[in-house]
Amino acid sequence: MSSQLQQRVRTHKEALDAHVREIVAWHFDPSTGCPFWLDFAARAGWDPRREITRYEDLDRFGFFEDEWLRGGPVRQWVPKGLAHLPTYIFETGGSTGVPKARIQMNDFRTDYEQFSHTLPAEAFPQGADWLMVGPSGPRRLRLAVEHLAQYRGGICFMVDLDPRWVVKLIKWGEFEMAERYKQHVVDQALTLLKAHDNIQCMFTTPKLLEALCEKVNLRKLGIKGIFCGGTEMTPQFHRFAVEELLDGIYFAPTYGNTLMGLATHKAPAPEDDWAIIYYPPAPRAVLEVVDPAEPTRLVPYGGTGRVRLTTLTKETFIPRFLERDECEREAPCEQYPWDGVRNVRPFAKLGSNVVVGVY
Amino acid sequence: MRHLPILRQGRPYYSADRARAIHHRTKEPFVEISQANTGLIRRDFLQKEAVANRLSGFSSEELIRLCAAAAGHFADATLPLGEGEQSPQDYVEATSATTGLPYNMVRRNQAKIQGVLANMAGVLRGLTRNLDLSILDRGHGEASGTVVSYFRRTDSLGVVLPSNSPGVHSLWAPAFALKTPLVLKPGGQEPWTPYRMIQSLIRAGAPPEAFSYYPTDHAGAGEILRRCGRGMVFGDVSTTRVWARDPRIEVHGPGWSKVVIGDDMADRWPEFIDVMAASIAENSGRSCVNASGVWTPRHGRAIAEALAAKLAAIQPRAASDPEAAIAPFADPTVAHRMNQMIDGLLAEPGAIDLSGAAGRGPRLAEQDGCSYLLPTIVWCDSPSHPAANKEFLFPYASVVEAPTSAMPGILGPTLVCTAITEDRGLQQRLLAAPHIGRLNFGPIKTIQIVWDQPHEGNLFEHLYARRAFQALPEFATA
């Protein structure tokens, strides 16, 4: 790492520590914090505002538990300081059972506006219309992608896919029906693409992108940029999409979820061998790669471990959440002077019962 | 490290996603295998009709000749392997490295495949009941004085393959001679044999685009079977269950093959011990045609003790030892789990592992970094004991006493049944049993396969169907 980059990493870390102090002060102030965290502090017997002074101190909270986000009361997460704003509830992806949920007011807009600045203007032209083909419904993607389009001066067309239905079809062994449902989604997308000349940008999932490209050449239909995410993407999918599906269309793979926001990808380089490298939207969210057996310990750069998320916005405070993903730890780079993640994939030790990547 | 590519209609493709197979002894990565993503497989399928048409341009006679030439290449030639080459000895050593099979067993399987390729005309005669194969070239003709017409049901045969033993690849080989392009998903530990068979056929002059080879994950395997008009899948019950009711897919699950002794022959059991032992233990018990049960109306305990004593002599040896008769598990955790499972079955009263007392030693043996499960003969006092009708990937058999009057119903699904009896009544009942795939009358080893006698479905009937056909003479010119 160059000395210049080392200096930028240090500067970023100082900013992150300051951001942590600001966010903790907000969430644990009785006039602005949410009932969940105020109650937590009351029972913990220590005042986070006094004792959390830097990012590492967040370890004191222990691990944020998945179950806390399932079920109600959902208003326990609404910060008093933001209670006057319209509140959205967004649910996590394609799993069944009681979904995890996160309340938001403006975070999705902020995240996608930040992301918008990473998109090249020639591939995602100002004023171009968008087509969103993927999971909408209770998910953040629906409003987020639409906001992204609007932020860039466009109008967003929508085709929905319900991943929970797809998961059920697959669990039942109804592969034929799952395929027909996918074709139903693809057919709707193609109808819109053919009917509206100004659609030049798309959001879709890896599987739907493949299915669309089996039917048409998207570039010939006027698409210039594709923002792709929602499920796991492997290096081979990355290569396959660029070399065989897209015919020169700009490809922006992303890693995101309702709890974190949106991680942007590092521009592909030959030495990366098609690895997909993401950097989180720091300081609003931090991704770390930890030893699965000892999740307070980071693995070395290049090492494999479990993804640990910390979300730090005024709307949401989620310290030390262990994701259901694993990956390699990526060093800071010029564009992003903080840790990134490489080749995110389902966490192998969680077993094979998780149905992923079906849409 | 060696790297096996995907073959996309014969064209090597090096994927950015790679799996590794380890050496069974050193546990070091031995080979990297390019992994096909599902979208890539789907995309290649867009060309399947053109590929099928290309293969249709060859006559059956030409394809049989190509198979015969390929047989020689498979056995003797140095053939392409990714960016390098593979000699016959390299093939034996590589297959042994990742599967654990000793060299002598790999060579026996190699000879079996060579035999099927060399004798493809005979194999097809058996599969087609001696049909004049030029009828497949023309689409119609005359057989035994009757006008017949056959059409191919599919543009490709998708095969999801296992890793247990290379001999299994002889089952799909006739599809090529039946003008059907192949889409193969090799087993994770045995990528070598199908790759080498494909290279042999290409060297012989087969069109490369007739062969797709996609190492892939579970989703990719499912995609292959869904996209191909016809398929074959190998695996355990949990793997194959989802395809069991799909008529497009031929399911090759556990064999539960058995040796059955009739009332008339039970007192002569010592004469048949060698056949029983070989049925259980040859090829390290890894084939679905290995016997996992011996069913007899009496003398069960004595038979079990004699088998246990005979098979106790099988002990671990080096992979290169010509006398090696047992293969270690490539993944030692599988051996440990299987051993625990058997202990669990034996915990229920009424069954006993007699091999320990017969001199075998512990069932689970560790030697030179390898984990073995040594031959295990279990005496069960009842056909309903949970250990009585089980099959494992090593020489395991239960010996069960049951009245022949209850046979064959009591046997359950049985891929190969060697019935040692001259009792006409029992023979007739066995002949009528729909749950027996292959039936041997007399002391024939269950693993002794005659290739013109297909079991688990007839590949020709799987790939072709007959249609009604009439033509006026002046119109029947094709």
Tab-separated table of N, CA, C and O in Angstrom, chain A residues 204-211 213-214 226-246 251-254 273-276 278 343 357 359, chain B residues 13 15-18 35-40 42:
chain	number	residue	atom	x	y	z
A	204	THR	N	-31.574	-5.369	-12.888
A	204	THR	CA	-32.142	-6.720	-12.858
A	204	THR	C	-31.226	-7.653	-12.084
A	204	THR	O	-30.131	-7.271	-11.660
A	205	THR	N	-31.693	-8.877	-11.883
A	205	THR	CA	-30.917	-9.877	-11.141
A	205	THR	C	-30.122	-10.733	-12.137
A	205	THR	O	-30.441	-10.773	-13.329
A	206	PRO	N	-29.109	-11.439	-11.650
A	206	PRO	CA	-28.305	-12.260	-12.571
A	206	PRO	C	-29.128	-13.250	-13.389
A	206	PRO	O	-28.965	-13.351	-14.606
A	207	LYS	N	-30.031	-13.969	-12.726
A	207	LYS	CA	-30.800	-14.994	-13.443
A	207	LYS	C	-31.727	-14.361	-14.482
A	207	LYS	O	-31.902	-14.887	-15.584
A	208	LEU	N	-32.333	-13.238	-14.138
A	208	LEU	CA	-33.237	-12.593	-15.096
A	208	LEU	C	-32.454	-11.989	-16.249
A	208	LEU	O	-32.927	-11.975	-17.389
A	209	LEU	N	-31.258	-11.516	-15.952
A	209	LEU	CA	-30.419	-10.986	-17.037
A	209	LEU	C	-30.096	-12.088	-18.040
A	209	LEU	O	-30.195	-11.898	-19.259
A	210	GLU	N	-29.730	-13.250	-17.515
A	210	GLU	CA	-29.455	-14.384	-18.410
A	210	GLU	C	-30.674	-14.709	-19.267
A	210	GLU	O	-30.572	-14.921	-20.476
A	211	ALA	N	-31.821	-14.749	-18.599
A	211	ALA	CA	-33.043	-15.130	-19.320
A	211	ALA	C	-33.405	-14.095	-20.375
A	211	ALA	O	-33.835	-14.450	-21.484
A	213	CYS	N	-31.305	-12.175	-21.947
A	213	CYS	CA	-30.315	-12.227	-23.033
A	213	CYS	C	-30.433	-13.497	-23.870
A	213	CYS	O	-29.836	-13.593	-24.943
A	214	GLU	N	-31.162	-14.482	-23.381
A	214	GLU	CA	-31.454	-15.639	-24.230
A	214	GLU	C	-32.438	-15.261	-25.320
A	214	GLU	O	-32.531	-15.925	-26.356
A	226	ILE	N	-26.320	-1.584	-17.219
A	226	ILE	CA	-27.110	-2.510	-16.397
A	226	ILE	C	-26.524	-2.543	-14.989
A	226	ILE	O	-25.315	-2.753	-14.805
A	227	PHE	N	-27.399	-2.311	-14.055
A	227	PHE	CA	-27.063	-2.369	-12.633
A	227	PHE	C	-27.685	-3.681	-12.157
A	227	PHE	O	-28.878	-3.907	-12.300
A	228	CYS	N	-26.811	-4.584	-11.686
A	228	CYS	CA	-27.252	-5.961	-11.444
A	228	CYS	C	-26.987	-6.346	-9.992
A	228	CYS	O	-25.922	-6.041	-9.450
A	229	GLY	N	-27.934	-6.976	-9.368
A	229	GLY	CA	-27.732	-7.368	-7.976
A	229	GLY	C	-28.903	-8.188	-7.487
A	229	GLY	O	-29.693	-8.706	-8.271
A	230	GLY	N	-28.980	-8.315	-6.198
A	230	GLY	CA	-30.102	-9.032	-5.593
A	230	GLY	C	-29.747	-10.424	-5.149
A	230	GLY	O	-30.312	-10.931	-4.187
A	231	THR	N	-28.838	-11.080	-5.854
A	231	THR	CA	-28.397	-12.418	-5.428
A	231	THR	C	-26.903	-12.534	-5.684
A	231	THR	O	-26.281	-11.659	-6.279
A	232	GLU	N	-26.371	-13.666	-5.249
A	232	GLU	CA	-24.945	-13.933	-5.402
A	232	GLU	C	-24.504	-13.851	-6.858
A	232	GLU	O	-25.245	-14.254	-7.753
A	233	MET	N	-23.324	-13.292	-7.059
A	233	MET	CA	-22.716	-13.322	-8.387
A	233	MET	C	-21.317	-13.898	-8.264
A	233	MET	O	-20.548	-13.467	-7.418
A	234	THR	N	-20.996	-14.862	-9.095
A	234	THR	CA	-19.662	-15.466	-9.034
A	234	THR	C	-18.765	-14.777	-10.059
A	234	THR	O	-19.258	-14.130	-10.996
A	235	PRO	N	-17.448	-14.947	-9.927
A	235	PRO	CA	-16.556	-14.400	-10.954
A	235	PRO	C	-16.917	-14.915	-12.348
A	235	PRO	O	-16.848	-14.174	-13.327
A	236	GLN	N	-17.303	-16.178	-12.421
A	236	GLN	CA	-17.636	-16.727	-13.733
A	236	GLN	C	-18.878	-16.062	-14.302
A	236	GLN	O	-18.953	-15.783	-15.502
A	237	PHE	N	-19.856	-15.782	-13.454
A	237	PHE	CA	-21.028	-15.066	-13.974
A	237	PHE	C	-20.612	-13.700	-14.490
A	237	PHE	O	-21.070	-13.257	-15.555
A	238	HIS	N	-19.732	-13.033	-13.745
A	238	HIS	CA	-19.241	-11.712	-14.153
A	238	HIS	C	-18.620	-11.796	-15.557
A	238	HIS	O	-18.954	-11.024	-16.468
A	239	ARG	N	-17.736	-12.779	-15.713
A	239	ARG	CA	-17.068	-12.946	-17.016
A	239	ARG	C	-18.087	-13.268	-18.116
A	239	ARG	O	-18.056	-12.692	-19.202
A	240	PHE	N	-18.975	-14.202	-17.791
A	240	PHE	CA	-19.968	-14.652	-18.770
A	240	PHE	C	-20.855	-13.479	-19.211
A	240	PHE	O	-21.136	-13.305	-20.396
A	241	ALA	N	-21.270	-12.674	-18.227
A	241	ALA	CA	-22.137	-11.533	-18.561
A	241	ALA	C	-21.408	-10.567	-19.491
A	241	ALA	O	-21.952	-10.153	-20.522
A	242	VAL	N	-20.162	-10.245	-19.131
A	242	VAL	CA	-19.420	-9.258	-19.928
A	242	VAL	C	-19.092	-9.816	-21.319
A	242	VAL	O	-19.265	-9.144	-22.335
A	243	GLU	N	-18.642	-11.067	-21.360
A	243	GLU	CA	-18.172	-11.623	-22.636
A	243	GLU	C	-19.288	-12.112	-23.549
A	243	GLU	O	-19.162	-12.093	-24.772
A	244	GLU	N	-20.386	-12.598	-22.951
A	244	GLU	CA	-21.356	-13.294	-23.816
A	244	GLU	C	-22.768	-12.732	-23.782
A	244	GLU	O	-23.556	-13.029	-24.671
A	245	LEU	N	-23.101	-11.976	-22.742
A	245	LEU	CA	-24.487	-11.517	-22.669
A	245	LEU	C	-24.654	-10.073	-23.104
A	245	LEU	O	-25.663	-9.713	-23.709
A	246	LEU	N	-23.695	-9.239	-22.799
A	246	LEU	CA	-23.973	-7.794	-22.790
A	246	LEU	C	-23.530	-7.054	-24.041
A	246	LEU	O	-23.952	-5.904	-24.247
A	251	PHE	N	-21.611	-2.866	-17.239
A	251	PHE	CA	-22.152	-3.791	-16.242
A	251	PHE	C	-21.716	-3.338	-14.854
A	251	PHE	O	-20.519	-3.245	-14.573
A	252	ALA	N	-22.670	-3.037	-14.015
A	252	ALA	CA	-22.374	-2.592	-12.650
A	252	ALA	C	-22.919	-3.625	-11.662
A	252	ALA	O	-24.073	-3.551	-11.246
A	253	PRO	N	-22.087	-4.611	-11.264
A	253	PRO	CA	-22.557	-5.572	-10.259
A	253	PRO	C	-22.566	-4.916	-8.881
A	253	PRO	O	-21.675	-4.115	-8.565
A	254	THR	N	-23.549	-5.245	-8.074
A	254	THR	CA	-23.614	-4.642	-6.743
A	254	THR	C	-23.948	-5.697	-5.700
A	254	THR	O	-24.530	-6.739	-5.998
A	273	ASP	N	-8.946	-11.217	-12.176
A	273	ASP	CA	-9.469	-12.456	-12.759
A	273	ASP	C	-10.983	-12.582	-12.556
A	273	ASP	O	-11.489	-13.604	-12.115
A	274	TRP	N	-11.676	-11.542	-12.865
A	274	TRP	CA	-13.133	-11.491	-12.837
A	274	TRP	C	-13.736	-11.542	-11.427
A	274	TRP	O	-14.942	-11.661	-11.267
A	275	ALA	N	-12.880	-11.461	-10.402
A	275	ALA	CA	-13.424	-11.387	-9.039
A	275	ALA	C	-14.311	-10.153	-8.939
A	275	ALA	O	-14.053	-9.130	-9.583
A	276	ILE	N	-15.361	-10.253	-8.142
A	276	ILE	CA	-16.234	-9.089	-7.941
A	276	ILE	C	-15.893	-8.519	-6.579
A	276	ILE	O	-16.053	-9.198	-5.556
A	278	TYR	N	-16.367	-5.509	-3.825
A	278	TYR	CA	-17.296	-4.462	-3.408
A	278	TYR	C	-16.709	-3.668	-2.237
A	278	TYR	O	-15.999	-4.221	-1.395
A	343	ASN	N	-15.760	-11.519	-3.827
A	343	ASN	CA	-16.469	-12.772	-4.149
A	343	ASN	C	-17.394	-13.238	-3.024
A	343	ASN	O	-17.239	-14.340	-2.471
A	357	GLY	N	-30.283	-17.393	-4.895
A	357	GLY	CA	-29.946	-17.232	-6.301
A	357	GLY	C	-30.992	-17.771	-7.244
A	357	GLY	O	-30.686	-18.154	-8.358
A	359	TYR	N	-33.653	-16.171	-8.324
A	359	TYR	CA	-34.283	-15.173	-9.168
A	359	TYR	C	-33.243	-14.251	-9.735
A	359	TYR	O	-33.473	-13.241	-10.243
B	13	TYR	N	-13.053	-24.515	-22.548
B	13	TYR	CA	-13.373	-23.204	-21.983
B	13	TYR	C	-12.913	-23.223	-20.534
B	13	TYR	O	-13.292	-24.108	-19.768
B	15	SER	N	-13.061	-21.660	-17.028
B	15	SER	CA	-13.981	-20.833	-16.257
B	15	SER	C	-13.233	-20.041	-15.178
B	15	SER	O	-12.163	-20.447	-14.713
B	16	ALA	N	-13.830	-18.939	-14.770
B	16	ALA	CA	-13.286	-18.185	-13.637
B	16	ALA	C	-13.667	-18.839	-12.304
B	16	ALA	O	-13.094	-18.504	-11.274
B	17	ASP	N	-14.636	-19.723	-12.313
B	17	ASP	CA	-14.994	-20.471	-11.098
B	17	ASP	C	-14.391	-21.869	-11.217
B	17	ASP	O	-14.607	-22.552	-12.227
B	18	ARG	N	-13.659	-22.260	-10.198
B	18	ARG	CA	-12.991	-23.565	-10.261
B	18	ARG	C	-13.194	-24.332	-8.973
B	18	ARG	O	-13.167	-23.745	-7.894
B	35	GLN	N	-15.703	-24.722	-13.532
B	35	GLN	CA	-17.115	-24.927	-13.226
B	35	GLN	C	-17.988	-24.093	-14.174
B	35	GLN	O	-17.746	-22.888	-14.358
B	36	ALA	N	-18.986	-24.731	-14.721
B	36	ALA	CA	-19.899	-24.041	-15.647
B	36	ALA	C	-21.017	-23.371	-14.862
B	36	ALA	O	-21.639	-24.012	-14.011
B	37	ASN	N	-21.265	-22.113	-15.152
B	37	ASN	CA	-22.430	-21.451	-14.551
B	37	ASN	C	-23.673	-21.837	-15.345
B	37	ASN	O	-23.605	-22.206	-16.529
B	38	THR	N	-24.800	-21.755	-14.671
B	38	THR	CA	-26.051	-22.239	-15.266
B	38	THR	C	-26.379	-21.488	-16.560
B	38	THR	O	-26.831	-22.090	-17.532
B	39	GLY	N	-26.139	-20.190	-16.562
B	39	GLY	CA	-26.455	-19.395	-17.750
B	39	GLY	C	-25.659	-19.838	-18.964
B	39	GLY	O	-26.167	-19.857	-20.091
B	40	LEU	N	-24.416	-20.210	-18.728
B	40	LEU	CA	-23.565	-20.673	-19.836
B	40	LEU	C	-24.140	-21.962	-20.427
B	40	LEU	O	-24.209	-22.126	-21.651
B	42	ARG	N	-27.249	-22.916	-20.306
B	42	ARG	CA	-28.500	-22.573	-21.024
B	42	ARG	C	-28.187	-21.956	-22.385
B	42	ARG	O	-28.849	-22.244	-23.383
